[in-house]
Amino acid sequence: MAETLEKKPATRKRRGKSGLNVAADDIFIFPIPNFTYKFLEKVWSSFVNKIVALTFTNNQPMFNYAVFEAIQDKNLKIVTSSTHFKMKEVATRIGLKDIQEFINRTLPVSIQDSENLSANFIREAIISVETKKRPDVVFSSLKDEKIHPNLRHLLSGTMNYAAGIPLFVKGNPIGMIWGIRRDRMTDEQREEVREQLSSFYDVVDFVIAREMDNKADPYIARKNIEKADLNSYAKHLYYTRTGGQQHPVTSIIFDCHTYNCSYRLDASYIIPSNNGFSVSLKRFEPEKTNDTGKILLMIPGFFCRRSVMDKVAREMALKYGYRVFSMDMRGRSRQTLPYNGIKEGWTIDDFIQEDFPAVLNWIRESFPKEKIVVMGHSMGGMIPRYYASAYETFVAKYPQNKVPLPDPKEAISGIISVTSPNFVSVGTNIPGMSAIKTGLSLLPSKSISDFIFDLTTFSLQSTLPTVDLNKFFKFLLGLHSSLRTVSFELSTKVVNLRDFVGYRQISPPEWYFLIEDIFCEESTKVILQFIRSQLSKDHAFFSFDGSINYTELQKNFQLPIYSVLGTLDKIVPVDSVEEELRALPSKNNQIVKFDQGHLGILFHMPTVREMCSGFHDWIQNLD
């Protein structure tokens, strides 16, 4: 597509005296095999989506546009594109006409055409790959270079500079990815681009090759590419054996140029819980751990997968030297469900009384000399607080609990609770919610909510033990099958996702990637427990059978706790939780506030850095 500014135009290289050297011009580019091409067609949108989401260290976007030129038999052709400012439209599937029209205007360029500069770069890359080197990242001034006539007409007034790298799968080229921007880059910016595009090359090769050798699931491939950390290079891949694991754990060693260190990522440890259910753990292991003797266990909130904790996990592991585990509770992945299928749903009580203690036991057995600090977001913060407060009740009520219940005073050094409620009081736009609550206030305690709860349990749970929230909201709202379609539109219907995210500085690409992480399969029983808490006038959160008032038992809470509140949080408003948090009888009870919303507090990097600095200072003073 364009010519590097750092190289002279590709010319035919002379052969050495031996005649054994091969010039780049002599390299033949083979078509992509049919099976590979058909798979790539379902995946390559993730290439351009990822490129326009890249940012510099100052959080400014690297590129305004991205295009992918795929090898099509004897030609190269732009087959997919994306723009930074159109990612909101990509998320909602609204307003994509411009992008599709751009693709329709693209014309193939023969690989043999001497003016096809992308083909020249691919030939040079083939020589590099054959000698076990990554291809070079190339930079171009699009207004100055000789752009092929088939491409020149596509350039707009803001498409001035480009950077690209050939992409390969299993040693064979598949095309060329380009990021395009309006403004010239500084030398420092070029170095950041070079590092991230080189990492992107590795990710595409690894993910596509692995998925094609496995189940050829394009959704998994797209997700892994879009979620990849391009601030790190993958150096080594191992499949490791760990005691008690039925399957090998994927262990990848990374060099991280952002934190200037190496680390190991293990995914996933599968920890059996009860009744065939399991919990999945991902581990961030820094090259050098600190001397606090603390392990961090991170638990995401309702609706969410563990990847929403990744920015906090990396900061705590790579900057502060903690061994970090992030947790997916039952239902978040196939590996956490019974092999013989789901016979009934699960409750929040199962998270508290089975999944959470199972993980505590596993970590303590694996690292007996270290203590655990539990960090939970939203419902993930409720779980350790409720467990610690209700522990004596559990022991008395369930003396033969199938999952051993470790004493929280021995197992947990402290709890970090991020935008986490004691009960559910969501500032929703659900029509009639105020009227419902007013009606409830005139009736005996819990009677109406219990009736609704029991009725809904009979009508839903008996026939639908779990809900794929993607399909659930599609059913309720008649929206597109991708949950990303609800992004900016739900605020006028039922759930205000903008309030749920509450991230003022969120960019369109961040919104696009976030939506995929905040909806997963969930049990109707869990949903109903939240509905009951929302409707109840008791301002309390109860067990599924109503016998345990978790909120009331907070009077027993004794562990050190560090609470983070968001002043813009409409899911857990500060005034709904601050007074109760201050009333906890813990002797080490600290509360801090940030000007962020419910979920955005985990994604805005300046906030993440400031939060994590506070976490580290607090943890250092724990026993």
mmCIF file of C-alpha atoms in Angstrom, residues 20-193:
data_model
loop_
_atom_site.group_PDB
_atom_site.id
_atom_site.type_symbol
_atom_site.label_atom_id
_atom_site.label_comp_id
_atom_site.label_asym_id
_atom_site.label_seq_id
_atom_site.Cartn_x
_atom_site.Cartn_y
_atom_site.Cartn_z
ATOM 1 C CA LEU A 20 22.637 -19.091 -3.411
ATOM 2 C CA ASN A 21 21.148 -15.845 -2.108
ATOM 3 C CA VAL A 22 17.560 -15.024 -3.058
ATOM 4 C CA ALA A 23 16.423 -11.490 -3.855
ATOM 5 C CA ALA A 24 13.127 -10.261 -2.435
ATOM 6 C CA ASP A 25 11.850 -9.575 -5.966
ATOM 7 C CA ASP A 26 12.267 -13.266 -6.775
ATOM 8 C CA ILE A 27 10.035 -14.464 -3.929
ATOM 9 C CA PHE A 28 6.738 -16.051 -4.985
ATOM 10 C CA ILE A 29 3.688 -15.288 -2.818
ATOM 11 C CA PHE A 30 1.330 -18.257 -2.606
ATOM 12 C CA PRO A 31 -2.449 -17.859 -2.292
ATOM 13 C CA ILE A 32 -3.967 -18.491 1.122
ATOM 14 C CA PRO A 33 -5.300 -22.070 1.396
ATOM 15 C CA ASN A 34 -9.075 -22.161 1.066
ATOM 16 C CA PHE A 35 -9.778 -23.426 4.602
ATOM 17 C CA THR A 36 -7.543 -20.765 6.120
ATOM 18 C CA TYR A 37 -9.081 -18.013 3.994
ATOM 19 C CA LYS A 38 -12.637 -18.971 4.963
ATOM 20 C CA PHE A 39 -11.655 -18.905 8.626
ATOM 21 C CA LEU A 40 -9.886 -15.548 8.249
ATOM 22 C CA GLU A 41 -13.007 -14.033 6.659
ATOM 23 C CA LYS A 42 -14.763 -14.549 10.005
ATOM 24 C CA VAL A 43 -11.885 -13.156 12.045
ATOM 25 C CA TRP A 44 -10.136 -10.315 10.199
ATOM 26 C CA SER A 45 -12.548 -7.651 11.430
ATOM 27 C CA SER A 46 -10.781 -8.078 14.783
ATOM 28 C CA PHE A 47 -7.482 -7.084 13.108
ATOM 29 C CA VAL A 48 -8.644 -3.579 12.224
ATOM 30 C CA ASN A 49 -10.723 -3.167 15.390
ATOM 31 C CA LYS A 50 -7.642 -3.863 17.477
ATOM 32 C CA ILE A 51 -5.424 -1.499 15.480
ATOM 33 C CA VAL A 52 -7.739 1.514 15.862
ATOM 34 C CA ALA A 53 -7.960 0.781 19.599
ATOM 35 C CA LEU A 54 -4.189 1.085 20.135
ATOM 36 C CA THR A 55 -3.005 3.984 22.272
ATOM 37 C CA PHE A 56 0.269 5.616 23.187
ATOM 38 C CA THR A 57 1.425 5.689 26.801
ATOM 39 C CA ASN A 58 -0.376 9.030 27.215
ATOM 40 C CA ASN A 59 -3.668 7.269 26.285
ATOM 41 C CA GLN A 60 -3.950 9.128 22.952
ATOM 42 C CA PRO A 61 -5.013 6.968 19.981
ATOM 43 C CA MET A 62 -2.263 5.770 17.659
ATOM 44 C CA PHE A 63 -4.411 5.541 14.553
ATOM 45 C CA ASN A 64 -7.581 7.069 13.160
ATOM 46 C CA TYR A 65 -8.120 4.312 10.602
ATOM 47 C CA ALA A 66 -7.053 0.739 9.913
ATOM 48 C CA VAL A 67 -7.243 -1.465 6.821
ATOM 49 C CA PHE A 68 -6.284 -5.062 6.174
ATOM 50 C CA GLU A 69 -5.103 -6.107 2.715
ATOM 51 C CA ALA A 70 -5.658 -9.833 2.280
ATOM 52 C CA ILE A 71 -3.958 -12.090 -0.245
ATOM 53 C CA GLN A 72 -6.672 -13.114 -2.699
ATOM 54 C CA ASP A 73 -5.254 -15.623 -5.157
ATOM 55 C CA LYS A 74 -2.964 -13.440 -7.337
ATOM 56 C CA ASN A 75 -4.044 -10.122 -5.835
ATOM 57 C CA LEU A 76 -3.984 -8.060 -2.672
ATOM 58 C CA LYS A 77 -7.283 -6.405 -1.714
ATOM 59 C CA ILE A 78 -8.531 -4.344 1.211
ATOM 60 C CA VAL A 79 -11.177 -6.609 2.725
ATOM 61 C CA THR A 80 -11.946 -4.875 6.019
ATOM 62 C CA SER A 81 -11.482 -1.461 7.600
ATOM 63 C CA SER A 82 -12.300 0.383 10.776
ATOM 64 C CA THR A 83 -12.091 3.896 12.147
ATOM 65 C CA HIS A 84 -11.449 5.040 15.704
ATOM 66 C CA PHE A 85 -14.405 7.402 15.776
ATOM 67 C CA LYS A 86 -16.771 4.857 14.172
ATOM 68 C CA MET A 87 -16.260 2.183 16.826
ATOM 69 C CA LYS A 88 -19.423 3.291 18.596
ATOM 70 C CA GLU A 89 -21.278 2.552 15.372
ATOM 71 C CA VAL A 90 -19.488 -0.783 15.086
ATOM 72 C CA ALA A 91 -20.696 -1.583 18.594
ATOM 73 C CA THR A 92 -24.300 -0.642 17.846
ATOM 74 C CA ARG A 93 -24.327 -1.866 14.241
ATOM 75 C CA ILE A 94 -25.843 1.522 13.398
ATOM 76 C CA GLY A 95 -24.351 3.880 10.853
ATOM 77 C CA LEU A 96 -21.978 1.398 9.223
ATOM 78 C CA LYS A 97 -22.935 2.482 5.714
ATOM 79 C CA ASP A 98 -19.817 4.623 5.304
ATOM 80 C CA ILE A 99 -17.503 1.771 6.255
ATOM 81 C CA GLN A 100 -19.235 -0.658 3.906
ATOM 82 C CA GLU A 101 -19.159 1.870 1.083
ATOM 83 C CA PHE A 102 -15.415 2.262 1.622
ATOM 84 C CA ILE A 103 -14.928 -1.505 1.265
ATOM 85 C CA ASN A 104 -17.123 -1.564 -1.842
ATOM 86 C CA ARG A 105 -14.883 1.070 -3.463
ATOM 87 C CA THR A 106 -11.703 -0.945 -2.959
ATOM 88 C CA LEU A 107 -10.135 -2.637 -5.973
ATOM 89 C CA PRO A 108 -7.713 -5.563 -6.052
ATOM 90 C CA VAL A 109 -4.074 -4.932 -6.956
ATOM 91 C CA SER A 110 -2.067 -7.657 -8.644
ATOM 92 C CA ILE A 111 0.702 -9.107 -6.504
ATOM 93 C CA GLN A 112 2.913 -9.007 -9.604
ATOM 94 C CA ASP A 113 2.340 -5.273 -10.120
ATOM 95 C CA SER A 114 5.640 -3.489 -9.456
ATOM 96 C CA GLU A 115 3.714 -0.596 -7.873
ATOM 97 C CA ASN A 116 2.100 -2.916 -5.321
ATOM 98 C CA LEU A 117 4.334 -1.860 -2.457
ATOM 99 C CA SER A 118 2.518 -4.013 0.098
ATOM 100 C CA ALA A 119 3.408 -7.067 -1.975
ATOM 101 C CA ASN A 120 7.047 -5.942 -1.940
ATOM 102 C CA PHE A 121 6.954 -5.669 1.848
ATOM 103 C CA ILE A 122 5.423 -9.127 2.104
ATOM 104 C CA ARG A 123 8.208 -10.596 -0.047
ATOM 105 C CA GLU A 124 10.837 -9.037 2.193
ATOM 106 C CA ALA A 125 8.929 -10.327 5.215
ATOM 107 C CA ILE A 126 8.997 -13.873 3.835
ATOM 108 C CA ILE A 127 12.795 -13.739 3.871
ATOM 109 C CA SER A 128 12.750 -12.406 7.450
ATOM 110 C CA VAL A 129 10.347 -15.092 8.660
ATOM 111 C CA GLU A 130 12.398 -17.799 6.949
ATOM 112 C CA THR A 131 15.404 -16.634 8.984
ATOM 113 C CA LYS A 132 13.338 -16.692 12.234
ATOM 114 C CA LYS A 133 12.902 -12.912 12.434
ATOM 115 C CA ARG A 134 9.794 -10.796 12.722
ATOM 116 C CA PRO A 135 8.964 -8.691 9.663
ATOM 117 C CA ASP A 136 9.908 -5.023 9.826
ATOM 118 C CA VAL A 137 7.293 -2.425 10.684
ATOM 119 C CA VAL A 138 7.132 0.055 7.818
ATOM 120 C CA PHE A 139 6.199 3.748 8.002
ATOM 121 C CA SER A 140 4.872 5.898 5.197
ATOM 122 C CA SER A 141 3.875 9.424 4.298
ATOM 123 C CA LEU A 142 0.861 8.713 2.115
ATOM 124 C CA LYS A 143 0.907 12.106 0.413
ATOM 125 C CA ASP A 144 4.527 11.707 -0.665
ATOM 126 C CA GLU A 145 4.713 8.063 -1.725
ATOM 127 C CA LYS A 146 3.725 6.498 -5.024
ATOM 128 C CA ILE A 147 0.399 4.992 -4.057
ATOM 129 C CA HIS A 148 -1.161 2.593 -6.563
ATOM 130 C CA PRO A 149 -4.021 4.198 -8.535
ATOM 131 C CA ASN A 150 -6.379 1.489 -7.241
ATOM 132 C CA LEU A 151 -5.710 2.779 -3.721
ATOM 133 C CA ARG A 152 -5.064 6.478 -4.228
ATOM 134 C CA HIS A 153 -8.745 7.318 -4.706
ATOM 135 C CA LEU A 154 -9.554 5.890 -1.262
ATOM 136 C CA LEU A 155 -7.455 8.403 0.661
ATOM 137 C CA SER A 156 -9.283 11.169 2.486
ATOM 138 C CA GLY A 157 -7.846 14.463 3.664
ATOM 139 C CA THR A 158 -7.069 13.022 7.109
ATOM 140 C CA MET A 159 -5.252 9.921 5.823
ATOM 141 C CA ASN A 160 -1.707 11.283 5.780
ATOM 142 C CA TYR A 161 0.627 8.846 7.563
ATOM 143 C CA ALA A 162 0.627 5.076 7.897
ATOM 144 C CA ALA A 163 2.405 2.246 9.666
ATOM 145 C CA GLY A 164 2.024 -1.399 8.772
ATOM 146 C CA ILE A 165 3.341 -4.921 9.132
ATOM 147 C CA PRO A 166 2.824 -8.090 7.073
ATOM 148 C CA LEU A 167 0.861 -10.789 8.902
ATOM 149 C CA PHE A 168 1.679 -14.497 8.835
ATOM 150 C CA VAL A 169 0.059 -17.698 10.052
ATOM 151 C CA LYS A 170 2.182 -20.824 10.457
ATOM 152 C CA GLY A 171 5.000 -19.244 8.475
ATOM 153 C CA ASN A 172 2.819 -18.256 5.513
ATOM 154 C CA PRO A 173 1.747 -14.681 4.659
ATOM 155 C CA ILE A 174 -1.935 -13.777 4.815
ATOM 156 C CA GLY A 175 -1.770 -10.040 4.065
ATOM 157 C CA MET A 176 -0.775 -6.613 5.359
ATOM 158 C CA ILE A 177 -2.287 -4.641 8.236
ATOM 159 C CA TRP A 178 -2.101 -0.835 8.139
ATOM 160 C CA GLY A 179 -2.824 1.810 10.743
ATOM 161 C CA ILE A 180 -3.437 5.282 9.293
ATOM 162 C CA ARG A 181 -3.437 8.666 11.016
ATOM 163 C CA ARG A 182 -3.688 12.351 10.267
ATOM 164 C CA ASP A 183 -0.597 13.654 12.054
ATOM 165 C CA ARG A 184 3.085 12.854 11.686
ATOM 166 C CA MET A 185 4.574 10.709 14.464
ATOM 167 C CA THR A 186 7.535 11.623 16.630
ATOM 168 C CA ASP A 187 10.467 9.238 16.972
ATOM 169 C CA GLU A 188 9.178 8.197 20.402
ATOM 170 C CA GLN A 189 5.736 7.503 18.988
ATOM 171 C CA ARG A 190 7.228 5.442 16.163
ATOM 172 C CA GLU A 191 9.021 3.278 18.686
ATOM 173 C CA GLU A 192 5.761 2.641 20.541
ATOM 174 C CA VAL A 193 4.030 1.810 17.253
#
